[in-house]
Coordinates of C-alpha atoms and ligand atoms in Angstrom, one line a residue:
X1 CA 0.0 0.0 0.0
X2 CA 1.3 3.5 -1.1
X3 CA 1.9 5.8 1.9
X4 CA 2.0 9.9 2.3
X5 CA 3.6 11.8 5.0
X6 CA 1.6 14.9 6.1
X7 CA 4.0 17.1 8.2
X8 CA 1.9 19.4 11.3
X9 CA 4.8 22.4 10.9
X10 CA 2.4 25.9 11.2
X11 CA 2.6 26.3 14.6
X12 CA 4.3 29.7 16.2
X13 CA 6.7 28.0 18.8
X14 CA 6.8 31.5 20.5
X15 CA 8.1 29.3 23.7
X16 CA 11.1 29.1 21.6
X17 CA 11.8 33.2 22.4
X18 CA 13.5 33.1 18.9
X19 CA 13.4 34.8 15.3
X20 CA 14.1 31.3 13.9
X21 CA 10.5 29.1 13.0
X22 CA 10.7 26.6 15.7
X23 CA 10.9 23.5 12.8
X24 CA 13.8 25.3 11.6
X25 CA 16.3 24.8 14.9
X26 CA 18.6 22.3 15.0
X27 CA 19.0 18.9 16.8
X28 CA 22.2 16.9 15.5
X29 CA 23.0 19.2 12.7
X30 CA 19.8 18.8 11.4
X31 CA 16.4 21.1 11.6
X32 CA 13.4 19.5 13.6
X33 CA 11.5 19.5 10.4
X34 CA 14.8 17.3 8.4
X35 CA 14.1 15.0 11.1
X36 CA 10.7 14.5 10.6
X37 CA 11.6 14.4 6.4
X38 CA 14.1 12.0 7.2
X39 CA 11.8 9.9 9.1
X40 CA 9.4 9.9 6.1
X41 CA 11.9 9.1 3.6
X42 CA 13.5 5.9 5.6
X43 CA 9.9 4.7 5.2
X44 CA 9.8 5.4 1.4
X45 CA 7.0 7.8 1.8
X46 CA 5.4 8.3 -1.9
X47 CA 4.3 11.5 -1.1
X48 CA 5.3 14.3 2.1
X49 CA 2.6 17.2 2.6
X50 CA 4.1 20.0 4.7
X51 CA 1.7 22.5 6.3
X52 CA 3.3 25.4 7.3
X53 CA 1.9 28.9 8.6
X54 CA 4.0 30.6 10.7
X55 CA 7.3 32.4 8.8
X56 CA 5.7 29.7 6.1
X57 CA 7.9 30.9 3.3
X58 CA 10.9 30.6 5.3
X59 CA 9.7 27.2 6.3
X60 CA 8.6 26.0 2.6
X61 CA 12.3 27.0 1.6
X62 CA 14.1 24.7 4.1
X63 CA 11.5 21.7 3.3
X64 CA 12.2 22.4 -0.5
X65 CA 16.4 22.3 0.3
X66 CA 15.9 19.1 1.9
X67 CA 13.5 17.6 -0.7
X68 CA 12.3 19.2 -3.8
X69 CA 9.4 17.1 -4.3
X70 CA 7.9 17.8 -1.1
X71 CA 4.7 19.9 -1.3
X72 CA 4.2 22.6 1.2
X73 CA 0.8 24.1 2.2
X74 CA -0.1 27.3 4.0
X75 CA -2.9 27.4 7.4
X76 CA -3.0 31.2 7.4
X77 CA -4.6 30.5 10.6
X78 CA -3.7 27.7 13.3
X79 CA -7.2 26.4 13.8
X80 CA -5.9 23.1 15.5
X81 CA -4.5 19.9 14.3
X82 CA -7.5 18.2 12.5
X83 CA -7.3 21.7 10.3
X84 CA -4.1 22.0 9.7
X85 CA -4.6 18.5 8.4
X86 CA -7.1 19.6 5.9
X87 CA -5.3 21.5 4.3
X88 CA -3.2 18.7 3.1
X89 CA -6.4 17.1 1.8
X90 CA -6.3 18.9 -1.6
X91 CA -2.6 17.9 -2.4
X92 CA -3.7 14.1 -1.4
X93 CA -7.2 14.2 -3.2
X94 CA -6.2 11.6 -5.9
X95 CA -3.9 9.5 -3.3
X96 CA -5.5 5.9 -2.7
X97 CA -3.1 4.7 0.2
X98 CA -2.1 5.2 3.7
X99 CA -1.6 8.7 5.4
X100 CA 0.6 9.1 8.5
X101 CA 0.2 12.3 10.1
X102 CA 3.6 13.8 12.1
X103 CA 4.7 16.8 13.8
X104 CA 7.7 18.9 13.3
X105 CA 8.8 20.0 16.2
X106 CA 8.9 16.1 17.1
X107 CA 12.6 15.3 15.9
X108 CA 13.1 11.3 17.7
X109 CA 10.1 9.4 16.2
X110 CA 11.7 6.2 14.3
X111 CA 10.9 4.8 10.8
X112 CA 10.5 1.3 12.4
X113 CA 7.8 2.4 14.8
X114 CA 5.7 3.9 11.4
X115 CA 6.9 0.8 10.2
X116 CA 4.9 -1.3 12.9
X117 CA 2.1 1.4 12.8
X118 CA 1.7 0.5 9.0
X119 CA 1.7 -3.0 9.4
X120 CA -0.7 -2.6 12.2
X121 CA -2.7 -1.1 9.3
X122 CA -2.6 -3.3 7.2
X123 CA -3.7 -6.3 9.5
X124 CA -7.7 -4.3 9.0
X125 CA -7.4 -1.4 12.0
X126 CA -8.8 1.4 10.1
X127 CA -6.9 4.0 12.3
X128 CA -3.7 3.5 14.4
X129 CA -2.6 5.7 17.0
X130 CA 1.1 6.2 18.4
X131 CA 0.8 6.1 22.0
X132 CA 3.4 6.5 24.7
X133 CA 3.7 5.5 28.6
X134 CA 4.6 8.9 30.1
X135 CA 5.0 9.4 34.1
X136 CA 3.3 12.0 34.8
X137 CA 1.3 12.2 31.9
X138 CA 0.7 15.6 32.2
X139 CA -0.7 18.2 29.1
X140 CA -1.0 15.4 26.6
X141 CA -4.0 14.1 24.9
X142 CA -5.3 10.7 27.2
X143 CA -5.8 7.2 25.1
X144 CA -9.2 5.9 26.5
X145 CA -8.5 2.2 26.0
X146 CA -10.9 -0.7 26.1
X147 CA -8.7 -3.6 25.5
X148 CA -6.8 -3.4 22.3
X149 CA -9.7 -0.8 21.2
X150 CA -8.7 3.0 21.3
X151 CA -12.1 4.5 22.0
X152 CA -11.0 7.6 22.0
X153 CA -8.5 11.0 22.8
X154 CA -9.4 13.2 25.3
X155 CA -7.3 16.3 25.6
X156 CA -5.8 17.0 29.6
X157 CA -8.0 20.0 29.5
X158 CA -11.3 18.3 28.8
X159 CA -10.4 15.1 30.5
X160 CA -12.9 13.8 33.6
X161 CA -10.5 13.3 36.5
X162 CA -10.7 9.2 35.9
X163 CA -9.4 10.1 32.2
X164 CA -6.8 12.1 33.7
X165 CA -5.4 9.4 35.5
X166 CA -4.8 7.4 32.6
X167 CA -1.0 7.4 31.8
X168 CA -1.0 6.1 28.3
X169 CA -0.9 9.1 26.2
X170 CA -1.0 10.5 22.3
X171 CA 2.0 11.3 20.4
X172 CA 0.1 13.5 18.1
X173 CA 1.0 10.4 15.3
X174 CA -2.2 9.0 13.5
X175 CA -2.1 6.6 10.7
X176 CA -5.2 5.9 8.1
X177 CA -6.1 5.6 4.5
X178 CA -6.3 9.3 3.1
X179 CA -10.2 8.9 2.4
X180 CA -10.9 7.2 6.1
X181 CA -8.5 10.4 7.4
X182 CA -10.2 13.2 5.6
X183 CA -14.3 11.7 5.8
X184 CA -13.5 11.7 9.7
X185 CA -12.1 15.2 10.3
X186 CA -14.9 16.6 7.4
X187 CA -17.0 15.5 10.3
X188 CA -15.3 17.0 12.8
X189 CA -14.6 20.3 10.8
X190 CA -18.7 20.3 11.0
X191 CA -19.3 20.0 14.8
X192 CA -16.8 21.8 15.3
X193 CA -17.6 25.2 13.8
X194 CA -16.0 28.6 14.9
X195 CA -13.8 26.5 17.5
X196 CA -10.3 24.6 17.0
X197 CA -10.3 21.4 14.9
X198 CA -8.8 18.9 16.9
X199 CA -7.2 15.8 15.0
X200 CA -7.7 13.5 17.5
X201 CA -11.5 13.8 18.1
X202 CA -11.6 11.6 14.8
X203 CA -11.2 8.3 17.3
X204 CA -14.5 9.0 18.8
X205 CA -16.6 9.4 15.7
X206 CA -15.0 6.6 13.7
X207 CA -15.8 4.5 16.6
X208 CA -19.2 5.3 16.6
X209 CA -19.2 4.3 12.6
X210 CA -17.7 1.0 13.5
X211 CA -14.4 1.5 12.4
X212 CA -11.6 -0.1 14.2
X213 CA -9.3 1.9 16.3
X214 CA -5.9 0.8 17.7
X215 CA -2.9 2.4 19.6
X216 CA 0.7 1.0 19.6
X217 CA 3.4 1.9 22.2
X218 CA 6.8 3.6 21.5
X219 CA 9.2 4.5 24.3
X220 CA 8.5 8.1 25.7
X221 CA 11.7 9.3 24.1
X222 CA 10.5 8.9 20.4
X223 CA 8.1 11.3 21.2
X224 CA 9.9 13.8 23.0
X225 CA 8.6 17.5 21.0
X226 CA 10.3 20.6 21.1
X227 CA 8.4 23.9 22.6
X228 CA 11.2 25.7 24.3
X229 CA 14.9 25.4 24.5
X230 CA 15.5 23.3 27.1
X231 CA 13.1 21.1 25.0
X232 CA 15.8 21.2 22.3
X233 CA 18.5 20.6 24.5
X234 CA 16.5 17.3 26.1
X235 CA 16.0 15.8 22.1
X236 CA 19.7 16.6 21.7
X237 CA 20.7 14.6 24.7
X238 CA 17.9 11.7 23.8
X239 CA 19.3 11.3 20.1
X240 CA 23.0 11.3 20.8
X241 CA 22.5 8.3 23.5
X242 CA 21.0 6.6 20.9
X243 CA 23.2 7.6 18.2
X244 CA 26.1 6.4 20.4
X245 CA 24.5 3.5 21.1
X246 CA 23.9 2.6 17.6
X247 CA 27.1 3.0 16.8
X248 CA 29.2 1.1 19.6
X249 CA 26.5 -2.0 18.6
X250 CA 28.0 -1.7 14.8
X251 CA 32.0 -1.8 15.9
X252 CA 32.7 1.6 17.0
X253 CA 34.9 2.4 19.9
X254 CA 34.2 5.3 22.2
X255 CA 36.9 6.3 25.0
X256 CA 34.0 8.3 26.3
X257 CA 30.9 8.2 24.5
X258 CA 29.4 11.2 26.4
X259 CA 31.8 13.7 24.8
X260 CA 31.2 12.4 21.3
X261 CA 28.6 14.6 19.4
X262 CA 27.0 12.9 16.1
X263 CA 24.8 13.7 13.3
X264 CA 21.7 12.5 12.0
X265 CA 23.6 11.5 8.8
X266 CA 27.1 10.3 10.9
X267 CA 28.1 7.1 9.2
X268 CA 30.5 5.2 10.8
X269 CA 32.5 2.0 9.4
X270 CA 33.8 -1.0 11.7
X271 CA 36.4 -1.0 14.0
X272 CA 37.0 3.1 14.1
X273 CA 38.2 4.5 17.0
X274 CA 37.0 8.0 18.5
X275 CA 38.6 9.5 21.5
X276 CA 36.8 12.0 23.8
X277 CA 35.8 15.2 22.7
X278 CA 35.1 14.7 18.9
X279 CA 32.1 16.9 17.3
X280 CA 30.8 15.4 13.8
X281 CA 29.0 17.7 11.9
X282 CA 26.5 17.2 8.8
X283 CA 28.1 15.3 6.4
X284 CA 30.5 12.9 7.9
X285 CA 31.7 9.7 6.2
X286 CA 34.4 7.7 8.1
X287 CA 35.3 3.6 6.6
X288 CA 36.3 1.0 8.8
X289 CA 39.2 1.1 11.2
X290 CA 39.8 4.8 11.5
X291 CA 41.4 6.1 14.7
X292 CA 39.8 9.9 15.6
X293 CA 41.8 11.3 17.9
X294 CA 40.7 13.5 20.8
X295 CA 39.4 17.1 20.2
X296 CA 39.1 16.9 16.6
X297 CA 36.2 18.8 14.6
X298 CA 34.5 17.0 11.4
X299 CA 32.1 18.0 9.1
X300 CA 31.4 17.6 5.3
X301 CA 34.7 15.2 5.0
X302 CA 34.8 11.3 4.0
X303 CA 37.7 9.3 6.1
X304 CA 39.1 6.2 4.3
X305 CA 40.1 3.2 5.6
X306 CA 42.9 3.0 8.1
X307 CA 43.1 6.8 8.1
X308 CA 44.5 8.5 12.0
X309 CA 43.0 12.0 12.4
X310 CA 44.0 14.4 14.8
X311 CA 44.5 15.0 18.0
X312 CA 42.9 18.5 17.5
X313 CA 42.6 18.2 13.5
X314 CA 39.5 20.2 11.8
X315 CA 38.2 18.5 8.4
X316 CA 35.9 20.9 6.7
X317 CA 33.6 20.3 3.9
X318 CA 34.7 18.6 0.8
X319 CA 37.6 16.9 2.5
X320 CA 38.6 13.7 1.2
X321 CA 41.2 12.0 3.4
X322 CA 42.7 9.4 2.0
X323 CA 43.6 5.8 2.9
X324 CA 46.1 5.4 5.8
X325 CA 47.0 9.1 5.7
X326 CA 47.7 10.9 8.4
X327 CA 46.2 14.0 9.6
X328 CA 47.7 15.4 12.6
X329 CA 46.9 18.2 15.5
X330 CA 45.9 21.5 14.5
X331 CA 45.7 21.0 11.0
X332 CA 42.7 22.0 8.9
X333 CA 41.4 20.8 6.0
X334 CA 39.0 22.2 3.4
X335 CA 38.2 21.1 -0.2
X336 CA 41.0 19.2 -0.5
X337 CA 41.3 16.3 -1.7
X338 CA 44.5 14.1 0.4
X339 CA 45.7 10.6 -1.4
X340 CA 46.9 7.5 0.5
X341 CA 49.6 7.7 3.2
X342 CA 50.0 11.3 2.8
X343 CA 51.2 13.1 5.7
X344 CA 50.2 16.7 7.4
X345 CA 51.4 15.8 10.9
X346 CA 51.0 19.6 12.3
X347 CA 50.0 22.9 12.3
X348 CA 48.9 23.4 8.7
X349 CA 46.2 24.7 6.1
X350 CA 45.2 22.8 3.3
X351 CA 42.3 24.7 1.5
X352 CA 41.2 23.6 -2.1
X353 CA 44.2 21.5 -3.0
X354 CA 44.7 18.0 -3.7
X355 CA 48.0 16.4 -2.4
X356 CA 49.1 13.2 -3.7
X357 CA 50.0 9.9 -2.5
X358 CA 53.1 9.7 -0.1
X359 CA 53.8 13.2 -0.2
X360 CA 54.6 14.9 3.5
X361 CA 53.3 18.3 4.2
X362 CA 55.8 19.6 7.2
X363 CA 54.8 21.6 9.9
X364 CA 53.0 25.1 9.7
X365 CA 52.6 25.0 6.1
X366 CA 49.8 27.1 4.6
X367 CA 47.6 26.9 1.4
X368 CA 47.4 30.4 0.2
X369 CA 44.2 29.6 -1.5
X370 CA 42.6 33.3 -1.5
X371 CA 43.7 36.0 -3.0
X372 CA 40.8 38.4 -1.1
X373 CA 38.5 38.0 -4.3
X374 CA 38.9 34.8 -5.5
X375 CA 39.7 31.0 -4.1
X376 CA 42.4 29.0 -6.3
X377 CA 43.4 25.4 -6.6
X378 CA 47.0 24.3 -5.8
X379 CA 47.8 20.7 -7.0
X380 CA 50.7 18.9 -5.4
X381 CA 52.0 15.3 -7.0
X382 CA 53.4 11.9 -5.7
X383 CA 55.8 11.2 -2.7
X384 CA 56.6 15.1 -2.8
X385 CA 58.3 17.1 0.4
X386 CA 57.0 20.1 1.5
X387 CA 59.1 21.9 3.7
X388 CA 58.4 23.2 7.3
X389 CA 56.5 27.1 7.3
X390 CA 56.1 27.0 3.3
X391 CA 53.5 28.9 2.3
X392 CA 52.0 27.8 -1.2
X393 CA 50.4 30.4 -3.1
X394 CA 47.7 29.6 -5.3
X395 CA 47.3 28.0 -7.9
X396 CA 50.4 26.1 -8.0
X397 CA 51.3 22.8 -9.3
X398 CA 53.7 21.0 -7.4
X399 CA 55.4 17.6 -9.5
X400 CA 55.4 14.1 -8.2
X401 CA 58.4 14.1 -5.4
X402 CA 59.8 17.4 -5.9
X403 CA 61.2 19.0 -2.7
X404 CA 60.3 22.3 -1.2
X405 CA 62.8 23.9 0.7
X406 CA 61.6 25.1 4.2
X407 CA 60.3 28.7 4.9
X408 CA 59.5 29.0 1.0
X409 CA 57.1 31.1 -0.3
X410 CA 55.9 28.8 -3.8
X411 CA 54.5 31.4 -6.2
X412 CA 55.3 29.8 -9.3
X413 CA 55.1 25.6 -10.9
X414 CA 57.8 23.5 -9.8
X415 CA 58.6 20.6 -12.0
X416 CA 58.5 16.5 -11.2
X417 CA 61.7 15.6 -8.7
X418 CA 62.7 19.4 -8.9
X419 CA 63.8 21.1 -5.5
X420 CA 62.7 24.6 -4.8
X421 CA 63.7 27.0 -2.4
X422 CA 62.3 30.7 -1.9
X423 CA 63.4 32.3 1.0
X424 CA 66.5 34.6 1.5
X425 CA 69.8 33.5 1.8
X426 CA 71.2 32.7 4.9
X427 CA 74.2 34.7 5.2
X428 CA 76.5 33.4 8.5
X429 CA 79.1 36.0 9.8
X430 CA 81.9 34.9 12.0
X431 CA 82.2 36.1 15.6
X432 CA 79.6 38.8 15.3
X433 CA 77.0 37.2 17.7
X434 CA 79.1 37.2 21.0
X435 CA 80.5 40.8 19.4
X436 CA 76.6 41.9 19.5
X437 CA 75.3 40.6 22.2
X438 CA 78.7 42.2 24.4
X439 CA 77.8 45.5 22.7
X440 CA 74.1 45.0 24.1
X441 CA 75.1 43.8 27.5
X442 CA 77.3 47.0 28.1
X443 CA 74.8 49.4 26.5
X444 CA 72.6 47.6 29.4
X445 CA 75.4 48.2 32.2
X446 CA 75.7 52.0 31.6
X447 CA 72.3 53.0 32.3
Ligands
UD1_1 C1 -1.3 17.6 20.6 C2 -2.5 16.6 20.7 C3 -2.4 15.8 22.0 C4 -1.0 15.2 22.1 C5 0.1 16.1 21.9 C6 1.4 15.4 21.8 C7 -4.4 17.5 19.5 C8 -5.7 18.2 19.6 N1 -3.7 17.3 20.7 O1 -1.5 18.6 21.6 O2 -3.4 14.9 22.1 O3 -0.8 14.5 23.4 O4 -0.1 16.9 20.7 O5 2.5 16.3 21.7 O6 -4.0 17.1 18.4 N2 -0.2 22.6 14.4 C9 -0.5 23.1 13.2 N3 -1.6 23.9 13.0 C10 -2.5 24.1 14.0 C11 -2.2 23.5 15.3 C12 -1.1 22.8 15.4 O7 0.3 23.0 12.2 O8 -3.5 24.7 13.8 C13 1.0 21.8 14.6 C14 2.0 22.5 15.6 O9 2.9 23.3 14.9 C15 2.7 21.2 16.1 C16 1.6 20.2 16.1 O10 0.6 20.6 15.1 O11 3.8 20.8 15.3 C17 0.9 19.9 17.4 O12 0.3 21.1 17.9 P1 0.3 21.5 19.4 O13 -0.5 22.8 19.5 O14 1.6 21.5 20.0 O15 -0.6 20.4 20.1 P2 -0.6 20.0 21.6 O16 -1.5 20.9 22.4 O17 0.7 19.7 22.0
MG2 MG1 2.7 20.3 21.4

């Protein structure tokens, strides 16, 4: 069966005390609302409905980076969650398949838990609900239960104190074929009007047209949502446990897991090693037995296979660190493109430049790579030597093992196994250090 993601993402988040649309801030790199879009696409979603309304455009442009065939949808007016809903009924009008309804601002909801919701479907419940054991249970919407029968959501604020008590509560998530979905909340829209739509008051009348109702149970976690910054900070902490987790179960080693910081899209081969303090950004490929030493700063960069980064190293985006190379502390890397067993041991900036197999970049050398207008390209060959404190001026092409003298400043090509030296001479003058230094010390004595 063919399934549709509709996406809840209007809502204000004024809790959030920001200029930022709450969807739009950030847990692992990644907005609330790419969670949610990730979510949908693990699942192989046909179709992902957005509704947006608050900074909307701003919104629609993020949802449209991520995914240009999602469609977006403005509520003008946040007239609750059944009508934000609705207006994602005209984009699914000719879809004959399941819908799952999400929010945005709920980042940690898994694709195998809309997995088991789907299959739950499919076994003849007409509407599934994503429930959750929470202690206390607090604001959220109750699930009144009769056996494996959901007979229907009653918000905290309308709930009888017996209702109250109930702990098992509603994630918000809802999944049903797109006709059962929008015949129920037309219904609702009609009782209902002047006053909010709520999503979940659909239960109740589908129960009462015979339809069978179900919820299934995820850990509280999965449904942690976002509505202030402490909030944020609480998903944050919730997915990098996991992420952690996940990767120590697939062959990752982590001194101290609690100081390493992943991303949603982290991938990380067998046997890699990570030392404390390590902060992956977006972006991050590493293969298998990688060691990633302490302090070190990723992001944007793919790490082959037996590669030892850092301590302290930065990889920026677009750097490709080759096989077994070696990338050592405080050396940065950015566009760059590093072949196997090349060496940048310290101290060094290596911006759009591709360096060759074997070839040793010595300490403190530096990529000249803008000229305050534009960026250029230096390419360096095979098993070259590049001198301690060079500075390479770009663009430059440097030939397979030619040698750089240190200190040099490399403005112009140097040829295949050529050696190259641009610095001034060093002129060495007999006795005149003690003769200076005497001079100075007496100079010193007379005041
Ligand atoms: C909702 C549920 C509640 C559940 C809780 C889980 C309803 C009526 N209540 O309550 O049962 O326990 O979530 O967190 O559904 N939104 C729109 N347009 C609107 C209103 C909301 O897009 O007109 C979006 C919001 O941006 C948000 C989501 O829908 O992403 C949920 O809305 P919110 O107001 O937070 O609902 P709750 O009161 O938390
Ligand atoms: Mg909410």
């Amino acid at each position: 069966m063919a399934t549709a993601i509709v996406i809840l993402a209007a809502g204000q988040g004024s809790r959030m005390a920001s200029e930022l649309p709450k969807v739009m801030h950030k847990v692992a790199g990644v907005s609330l609302l790419g969670h949610a879009m990730h979510c949908a696409a693990r699942i192989e979603a046909e179709k992902t409905v957005i509704v947006v309304g608050h900074q909307g455009e701003q919104v629609s442009a993020l949802a449209k980076s991520i995914d240009p065939d999602v469609e977006t949808v403005l509520q003008k007016d946040q007239n609750g969650t059944g009508d934000a809903v609705l207006h994602a009924a005209e984009s699914l009008r000719d879809f004959d398949g399941d819908v799952i309804v999400l929010y945005g601002d709920t980042p940690l909801v898994q694709p195998e838990t809309l997995q088991t919701m789907l299959d739950c479907r499919a076994k003849g419940h007409d509407i599934v609900v994503l429930g959750f054991e929470a202690q206390p249970p607090g604001g959220y919407g109750r699930l009144v239960m009769q056996n494996d029968v959901l007979k229907e959501i009653v918000e905290a604020a309308d709930a009888s104190e017996t209702q109250r008590a109930i702990s098992f509560c509603n994630s918000g998530v809802v999944c049903a074929s797109a006709k059962t979905l929008f015949l129920l909340l037309d219904s609702v829209a009609k009782q209902n009007t002047g006053g909010e739509v709520y999503l979940t008051d659909i239960v109740k009348i589908a129960n009462s047209r015979g339809l069978a109702c179900t919820a299934i149970t995820c850990a509280e976690s999965e449904t942690l949502g976002v509505n202030t910054r402490a909030d944020l900070a609480k998903a944050e902490a919730a997915f990098q446990s996991g992420a952690r987790a996940e990767a120590m179960q697939n062959g990752v080693t982590m001194t101290s897991p609690e100081t390493v910081f992943l991303a949603l899209d982290t991938v990380l081969g067998r046997d890699v090693t990570i030392e404390p303090n390590v902060f992956f950004g977006p972006g991050v490929t590493v293969e298998n037995n990688v060691e990633i030493r302490a302090n070190s700063h990723l992001e944007g960069c793919h790490i082959s296979n037996g590669a030892i980064i850092g301590p302290f190293a930065r990889l920026r985006l677009g750097a490709e660190i080759g096989g077994n190379a070696r990338v050592g502390n405080f050396v940065e890397i950015k566009a760059s493109q590093i072949d196997q067993d090349a060496k940048i041991g310290h101290l060094a900036y290596v911006g759009d430049a591709h360096i060759g197999a074997e070839t040793n970049i010595g300490a403190g050398v530096i990529f000249c790579n803008y000229d305050g207008v534009s960026k250029h390209k230096s390419v360096i060959g095979k098993g070259a030597f590049i001198g301690s404190n060079t500075a390479i001026v770009s663009p430059v092409h440097i030939g397979d093992e030619a040698l750089v003298g240190s200190g040099s400043v490399i403005t112009k090509d140097v040829p295949a196994d050529a050696l190259a030296i641009a610095r001034a001479r060093q002129e060495t003058k007999a006795g005149m250090g003690k003769r200076l230094m005497d001079r100075l010390r007496n100079l010193k004595a007379k005041k």
